[in-house]
Coordinates of N, CA, C and O in Angstrom, one line a residue:
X30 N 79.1 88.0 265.2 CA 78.6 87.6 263.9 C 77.9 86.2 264.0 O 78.3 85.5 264.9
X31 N 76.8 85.9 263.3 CA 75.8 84.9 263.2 C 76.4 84.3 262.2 O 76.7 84.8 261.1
X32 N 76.5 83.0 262.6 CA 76.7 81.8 261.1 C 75.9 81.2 260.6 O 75.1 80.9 261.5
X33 N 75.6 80.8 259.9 CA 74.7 79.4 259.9 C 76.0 78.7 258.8 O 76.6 79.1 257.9
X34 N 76.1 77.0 259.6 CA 76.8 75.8 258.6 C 75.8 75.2 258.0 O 74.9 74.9 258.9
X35 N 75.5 74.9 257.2 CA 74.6 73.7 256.7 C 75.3 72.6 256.3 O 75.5 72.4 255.1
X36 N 75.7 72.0 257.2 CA 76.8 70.3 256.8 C 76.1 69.6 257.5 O 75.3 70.0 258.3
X37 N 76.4 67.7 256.9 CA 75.6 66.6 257.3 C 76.3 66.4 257.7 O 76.0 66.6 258.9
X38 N 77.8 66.1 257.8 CA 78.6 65.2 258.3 C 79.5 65.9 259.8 O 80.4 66.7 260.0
X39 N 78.8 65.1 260.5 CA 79.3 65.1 262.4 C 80.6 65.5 262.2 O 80.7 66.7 262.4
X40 N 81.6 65.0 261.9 CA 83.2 65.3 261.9 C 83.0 66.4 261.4 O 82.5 67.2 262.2
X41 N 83.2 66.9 260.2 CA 83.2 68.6 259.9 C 82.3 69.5 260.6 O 82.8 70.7 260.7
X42 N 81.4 69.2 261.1 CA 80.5 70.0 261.9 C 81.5 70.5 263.1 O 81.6 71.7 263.5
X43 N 82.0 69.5 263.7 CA 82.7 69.7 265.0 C 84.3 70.1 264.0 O 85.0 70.5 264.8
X44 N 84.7 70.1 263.3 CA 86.0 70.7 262.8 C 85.8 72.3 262.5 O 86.7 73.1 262.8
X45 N 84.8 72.6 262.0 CA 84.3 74.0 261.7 C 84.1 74.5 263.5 O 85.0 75.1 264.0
X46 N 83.1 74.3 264.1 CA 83.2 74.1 265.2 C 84.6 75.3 266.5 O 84.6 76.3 267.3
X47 N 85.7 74.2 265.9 CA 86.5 74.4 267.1 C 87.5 75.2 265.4 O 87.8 76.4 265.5
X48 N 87.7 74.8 264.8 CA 88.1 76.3 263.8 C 87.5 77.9 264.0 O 88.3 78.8 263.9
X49 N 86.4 78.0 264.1 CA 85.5 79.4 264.4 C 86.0 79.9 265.9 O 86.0 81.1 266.3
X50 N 86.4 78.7 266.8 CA 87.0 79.3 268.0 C 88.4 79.8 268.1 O 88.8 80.5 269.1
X51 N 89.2 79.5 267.2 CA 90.3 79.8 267.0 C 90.4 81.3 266.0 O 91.5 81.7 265.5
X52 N 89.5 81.8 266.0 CA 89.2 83.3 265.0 C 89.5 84.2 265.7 O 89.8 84.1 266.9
X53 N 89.4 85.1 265.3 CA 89.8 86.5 267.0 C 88.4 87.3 266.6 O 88.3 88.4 267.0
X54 N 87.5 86.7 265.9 CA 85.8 87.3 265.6 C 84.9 86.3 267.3 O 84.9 85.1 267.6
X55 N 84.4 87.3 267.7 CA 83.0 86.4 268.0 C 82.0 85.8 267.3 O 81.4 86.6 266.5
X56 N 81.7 84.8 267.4 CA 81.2 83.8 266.3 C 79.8 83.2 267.1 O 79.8 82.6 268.1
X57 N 78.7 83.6 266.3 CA 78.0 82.4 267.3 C 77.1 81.3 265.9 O 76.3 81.6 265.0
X58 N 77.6 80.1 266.1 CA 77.4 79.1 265.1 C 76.2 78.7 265.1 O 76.0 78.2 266.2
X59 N 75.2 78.6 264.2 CA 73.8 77.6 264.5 C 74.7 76.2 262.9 O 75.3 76.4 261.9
X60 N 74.3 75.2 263.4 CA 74.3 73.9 262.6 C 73.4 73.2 262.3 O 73.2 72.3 263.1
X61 N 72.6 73.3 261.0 CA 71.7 72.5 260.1 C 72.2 71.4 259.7 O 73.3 71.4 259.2
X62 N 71.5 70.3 259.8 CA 72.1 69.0 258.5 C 72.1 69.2 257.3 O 73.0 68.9 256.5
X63 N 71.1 69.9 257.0 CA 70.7 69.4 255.2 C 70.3 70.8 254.7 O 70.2 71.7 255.6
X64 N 70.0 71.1 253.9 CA 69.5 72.6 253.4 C 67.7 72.7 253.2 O 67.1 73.6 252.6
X65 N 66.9 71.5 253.9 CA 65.7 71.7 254.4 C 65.7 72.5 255.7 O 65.2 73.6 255.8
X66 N 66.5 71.6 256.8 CA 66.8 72.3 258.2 C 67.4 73.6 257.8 O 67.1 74.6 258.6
X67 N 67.7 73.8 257.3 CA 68.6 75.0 256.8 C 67.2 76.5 256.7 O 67.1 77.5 257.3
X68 N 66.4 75.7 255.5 CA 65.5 76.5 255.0 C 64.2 77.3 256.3 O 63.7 78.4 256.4
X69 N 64.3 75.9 257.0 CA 63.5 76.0 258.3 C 63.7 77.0 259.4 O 62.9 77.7 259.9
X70 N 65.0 76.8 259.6 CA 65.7 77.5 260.4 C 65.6 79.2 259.9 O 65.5 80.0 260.8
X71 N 65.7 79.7 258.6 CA 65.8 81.1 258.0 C 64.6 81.5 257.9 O 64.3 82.7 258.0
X72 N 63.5 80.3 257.8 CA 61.7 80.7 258.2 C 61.5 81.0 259.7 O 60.6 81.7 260.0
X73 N 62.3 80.6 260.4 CA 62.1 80.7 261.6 C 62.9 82.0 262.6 O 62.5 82.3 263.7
X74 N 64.1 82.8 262.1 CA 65.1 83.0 262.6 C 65.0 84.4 261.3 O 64.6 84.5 260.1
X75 N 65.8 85.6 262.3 CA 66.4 86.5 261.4 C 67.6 86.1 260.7 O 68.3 85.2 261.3
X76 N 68.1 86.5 259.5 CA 68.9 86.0 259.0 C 70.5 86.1 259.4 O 71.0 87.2 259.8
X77 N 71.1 85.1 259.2 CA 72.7 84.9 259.6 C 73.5 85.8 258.7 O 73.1 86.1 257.5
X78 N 74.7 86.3 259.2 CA 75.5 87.8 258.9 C 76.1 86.5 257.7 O 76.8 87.1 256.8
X79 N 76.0 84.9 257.5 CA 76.9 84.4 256.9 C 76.7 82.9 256.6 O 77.3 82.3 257.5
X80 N 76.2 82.3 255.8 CA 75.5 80.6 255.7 C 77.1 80.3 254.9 O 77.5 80.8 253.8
X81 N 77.9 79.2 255.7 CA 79.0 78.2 255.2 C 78.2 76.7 255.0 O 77.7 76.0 255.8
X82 N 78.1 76.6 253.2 CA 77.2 75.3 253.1 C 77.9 74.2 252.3 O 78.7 74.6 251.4
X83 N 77.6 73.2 252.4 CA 77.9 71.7 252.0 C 77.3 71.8 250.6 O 76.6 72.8 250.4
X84 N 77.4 71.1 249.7 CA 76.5 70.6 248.6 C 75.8 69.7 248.7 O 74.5 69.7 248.6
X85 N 76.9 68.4 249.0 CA 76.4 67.1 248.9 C 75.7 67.0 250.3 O 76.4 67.3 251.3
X86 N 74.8 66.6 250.5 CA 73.5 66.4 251.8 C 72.4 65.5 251.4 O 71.8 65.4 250.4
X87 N 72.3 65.0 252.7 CA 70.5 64.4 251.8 C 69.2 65.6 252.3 O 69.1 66.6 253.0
X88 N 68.6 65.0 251.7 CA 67.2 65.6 251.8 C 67.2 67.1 250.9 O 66.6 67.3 249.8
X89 N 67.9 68.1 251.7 CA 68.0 68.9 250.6 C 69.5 69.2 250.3 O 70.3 69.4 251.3
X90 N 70.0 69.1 249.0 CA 71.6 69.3 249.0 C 71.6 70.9 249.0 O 70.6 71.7 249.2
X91 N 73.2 71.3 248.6 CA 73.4 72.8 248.7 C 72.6 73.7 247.7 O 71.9 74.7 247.8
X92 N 73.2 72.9 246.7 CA 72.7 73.4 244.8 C 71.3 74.1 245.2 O 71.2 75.4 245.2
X93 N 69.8 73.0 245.7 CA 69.0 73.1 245.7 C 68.6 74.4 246.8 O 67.8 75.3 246.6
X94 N 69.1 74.3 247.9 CA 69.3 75.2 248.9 C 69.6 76.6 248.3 O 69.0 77.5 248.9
X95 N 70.2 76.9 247.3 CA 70.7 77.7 246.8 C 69.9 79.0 246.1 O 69.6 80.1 246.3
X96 N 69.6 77.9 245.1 CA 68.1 78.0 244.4 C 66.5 78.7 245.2 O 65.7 79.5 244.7
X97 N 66.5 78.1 246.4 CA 65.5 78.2 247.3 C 65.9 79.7 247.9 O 65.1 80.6 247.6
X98 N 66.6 79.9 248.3 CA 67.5 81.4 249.3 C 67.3 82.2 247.8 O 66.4 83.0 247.8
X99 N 67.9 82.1 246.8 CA 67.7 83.7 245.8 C 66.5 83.7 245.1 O 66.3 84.5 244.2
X100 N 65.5 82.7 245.5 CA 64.6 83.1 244.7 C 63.0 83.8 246.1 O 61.9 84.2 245.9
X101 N 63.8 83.5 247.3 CA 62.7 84.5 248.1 C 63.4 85.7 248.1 O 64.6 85.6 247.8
X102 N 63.0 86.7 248.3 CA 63.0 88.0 248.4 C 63.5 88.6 249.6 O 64.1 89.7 249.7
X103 N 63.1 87.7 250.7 CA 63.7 87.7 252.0 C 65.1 87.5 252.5 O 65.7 87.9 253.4
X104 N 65.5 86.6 251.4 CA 67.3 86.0 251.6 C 67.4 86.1 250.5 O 67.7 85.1 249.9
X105 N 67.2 87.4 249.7 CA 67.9 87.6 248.0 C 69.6 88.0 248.1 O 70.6 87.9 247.3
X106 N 69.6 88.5 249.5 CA 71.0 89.3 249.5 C 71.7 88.5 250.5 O 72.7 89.2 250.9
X107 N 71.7 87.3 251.2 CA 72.2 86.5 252.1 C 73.3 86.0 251.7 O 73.3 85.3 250.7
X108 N 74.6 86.4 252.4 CA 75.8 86.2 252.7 C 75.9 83.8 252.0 O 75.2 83.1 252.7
X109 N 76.3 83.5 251.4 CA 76.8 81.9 251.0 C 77.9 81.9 250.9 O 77.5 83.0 250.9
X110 N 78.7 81.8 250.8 CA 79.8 80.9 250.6 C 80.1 79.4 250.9 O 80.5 78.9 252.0
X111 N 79.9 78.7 249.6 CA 80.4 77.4 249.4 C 81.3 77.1 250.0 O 82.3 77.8 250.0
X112 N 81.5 75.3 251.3 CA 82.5 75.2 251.8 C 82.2 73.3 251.8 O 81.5 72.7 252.7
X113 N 82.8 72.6 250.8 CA 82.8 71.5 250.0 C 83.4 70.5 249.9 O 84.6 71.0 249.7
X114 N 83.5 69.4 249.8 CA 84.7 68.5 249.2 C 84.7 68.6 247.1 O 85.6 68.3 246.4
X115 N 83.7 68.8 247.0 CA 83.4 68.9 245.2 C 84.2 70.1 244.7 O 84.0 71.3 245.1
X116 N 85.0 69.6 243.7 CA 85.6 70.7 243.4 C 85.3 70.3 241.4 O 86.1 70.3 240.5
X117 N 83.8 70.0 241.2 CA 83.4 69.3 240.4 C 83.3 70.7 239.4 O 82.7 71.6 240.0
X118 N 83.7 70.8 238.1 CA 83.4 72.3 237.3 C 82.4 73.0 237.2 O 82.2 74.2 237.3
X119 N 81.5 71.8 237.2 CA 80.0 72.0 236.7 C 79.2 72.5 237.9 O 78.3 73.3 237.7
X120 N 79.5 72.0 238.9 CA 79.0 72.4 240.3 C 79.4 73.9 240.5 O 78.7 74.9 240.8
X121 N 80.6 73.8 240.4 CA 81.2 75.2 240.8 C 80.6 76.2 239.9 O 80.1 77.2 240.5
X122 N 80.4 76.2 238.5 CA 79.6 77.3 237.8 C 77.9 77.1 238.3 O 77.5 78.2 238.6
X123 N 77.4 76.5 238.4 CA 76.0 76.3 238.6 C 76.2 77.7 240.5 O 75.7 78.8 240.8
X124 N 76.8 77.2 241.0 CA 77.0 78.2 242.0 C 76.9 79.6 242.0 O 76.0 80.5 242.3
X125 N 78.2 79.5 241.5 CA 78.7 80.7 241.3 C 77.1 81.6 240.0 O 76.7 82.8 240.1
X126 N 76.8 80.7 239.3 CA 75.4 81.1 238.7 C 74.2 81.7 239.3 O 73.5 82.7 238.9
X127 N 74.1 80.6 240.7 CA 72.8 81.0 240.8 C 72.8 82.3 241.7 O 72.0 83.2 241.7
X128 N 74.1 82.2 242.4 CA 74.6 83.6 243.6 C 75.1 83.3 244.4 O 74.5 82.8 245.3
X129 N 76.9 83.2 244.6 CA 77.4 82.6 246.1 C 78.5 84.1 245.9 O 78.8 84.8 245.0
X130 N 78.8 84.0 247.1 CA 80.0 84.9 247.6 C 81.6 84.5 247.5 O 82.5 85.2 247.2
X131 N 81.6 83.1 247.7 CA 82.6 82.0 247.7 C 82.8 80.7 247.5 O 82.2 79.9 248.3
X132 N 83.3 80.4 247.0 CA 83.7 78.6 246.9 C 85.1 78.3 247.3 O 86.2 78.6 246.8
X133 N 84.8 77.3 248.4 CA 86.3 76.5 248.7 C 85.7 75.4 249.3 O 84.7 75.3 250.0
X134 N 86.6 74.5 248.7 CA 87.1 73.2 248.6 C 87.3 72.6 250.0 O 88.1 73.3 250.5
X135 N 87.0 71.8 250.7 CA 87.6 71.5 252.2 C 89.1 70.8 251.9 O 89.0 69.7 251.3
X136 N 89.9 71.2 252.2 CA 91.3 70.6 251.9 C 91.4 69.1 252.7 O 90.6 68.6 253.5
X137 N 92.8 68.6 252.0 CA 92.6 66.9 253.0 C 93.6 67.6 253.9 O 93.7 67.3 255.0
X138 N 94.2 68.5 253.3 CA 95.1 69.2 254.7 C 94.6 69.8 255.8 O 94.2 70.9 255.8
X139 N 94.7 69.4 256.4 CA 93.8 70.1 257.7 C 94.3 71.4 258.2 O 93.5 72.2 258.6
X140 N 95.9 71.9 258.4 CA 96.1 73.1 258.6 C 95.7 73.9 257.0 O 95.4 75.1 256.9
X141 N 95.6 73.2 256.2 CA 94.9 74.2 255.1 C 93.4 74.4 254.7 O 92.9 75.2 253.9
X142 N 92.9 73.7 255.4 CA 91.3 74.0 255.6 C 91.3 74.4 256.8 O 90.1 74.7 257.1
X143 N 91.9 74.7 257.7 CA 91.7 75.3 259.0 C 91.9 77.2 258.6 O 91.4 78.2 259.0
X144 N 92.8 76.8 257.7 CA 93.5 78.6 257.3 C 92.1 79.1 256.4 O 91.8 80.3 256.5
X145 N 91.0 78.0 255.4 CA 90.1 78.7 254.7 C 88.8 79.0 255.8 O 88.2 80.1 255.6
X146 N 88.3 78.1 256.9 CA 87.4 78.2 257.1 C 87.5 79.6 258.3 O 86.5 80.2 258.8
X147 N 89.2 79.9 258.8 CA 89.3 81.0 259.6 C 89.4 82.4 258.7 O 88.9 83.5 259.0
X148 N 90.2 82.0 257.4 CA 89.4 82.9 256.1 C 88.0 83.8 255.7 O 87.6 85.0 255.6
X149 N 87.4 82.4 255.4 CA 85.9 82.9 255.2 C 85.7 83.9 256.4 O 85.8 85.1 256.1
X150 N 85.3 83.3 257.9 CA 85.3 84.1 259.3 C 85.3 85.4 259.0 O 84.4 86.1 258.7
X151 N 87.0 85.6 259.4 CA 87.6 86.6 259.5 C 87.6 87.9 258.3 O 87.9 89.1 258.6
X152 N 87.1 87.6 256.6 CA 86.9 88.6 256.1 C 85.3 88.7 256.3 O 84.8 89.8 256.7
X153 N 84.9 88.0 256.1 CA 82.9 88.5 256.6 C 82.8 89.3 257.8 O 82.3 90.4 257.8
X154 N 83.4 88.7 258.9 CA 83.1 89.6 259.6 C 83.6 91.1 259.8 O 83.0 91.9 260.5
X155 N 84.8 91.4 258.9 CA 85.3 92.6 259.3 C 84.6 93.3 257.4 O 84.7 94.5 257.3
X156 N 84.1 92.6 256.6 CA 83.4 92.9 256.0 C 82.1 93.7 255.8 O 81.3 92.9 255.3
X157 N 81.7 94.8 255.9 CA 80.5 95.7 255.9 C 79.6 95.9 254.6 O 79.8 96.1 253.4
X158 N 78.6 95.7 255.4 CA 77.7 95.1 254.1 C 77.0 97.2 253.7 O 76.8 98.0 254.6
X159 N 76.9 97.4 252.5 CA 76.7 98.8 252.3 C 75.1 98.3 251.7 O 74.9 97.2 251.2
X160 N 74.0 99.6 251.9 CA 73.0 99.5 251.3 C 72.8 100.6 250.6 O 73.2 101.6 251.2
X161 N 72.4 100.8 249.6 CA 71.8 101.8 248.8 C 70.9 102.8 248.8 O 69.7 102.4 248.7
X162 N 71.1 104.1 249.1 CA 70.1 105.1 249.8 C 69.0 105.9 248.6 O 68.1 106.6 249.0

């Protein structure tokens, strides 16, 4: 399974990281900073079975990232799931609005954000995407 993370922040990058290794899925992770690199990377690259993204980032945050992916034609049906510290209302509906699969919170618990981000993983990948004939 192909990931794409789009997180700024080095510590989470490497906690996601060595969480995806602890999955019983093969995982192979690509890591953007911002949801420009992000955009770059999906211009560049066939698309990931699965994008785990940040909101808060500079340059381009998630929200806006968001926006960008459902409104090409090319990533209308691209796997997101929100993976956050904002557990802000407004944020979460604007999401869930524009097209996500999931929203979670990065816990301060670390065995409990270890159990979401092996979560996420583990149902996408055994997850089958159906197409319409």
């Amino acid at each position: 399974m192909n990931v794409l993370l789009v997180e700024d922040d080095l510590i989470a990058q490497m906690g996601v990281r060595k969480i995806v290794t602890k999955t019983n899925q093969k995982v192979h992770l690509t890591v953007t900073n911002n949801g420009q690199e992000a955009i770059d990377f999906l211009d560049s690259q066939q698309n990931p079975d699965l994008v785990m993204l940040d909101l808060n980032m500079p340059v381009m945050g998630g929200i806006e990232f968001l926006r960008n992916v459902r409104q090409n034609q090319r990533w209308s049906d691209l796997v997101v799931v929100v993976l956050t510290t904002s557990d802000y209302e407004e944020e979460v509906r604007k999401c869930w609005d524009i097209g996500i699969q999931g929203y979670f919170v990065k816990d301060i618990d670390y065995g409990k954000h270890v159990e979401n981000v092996k979560t996420i993983v583990n149902y996408w990948s055994e997850s089958k995407k159906f197409t319409t004939i």
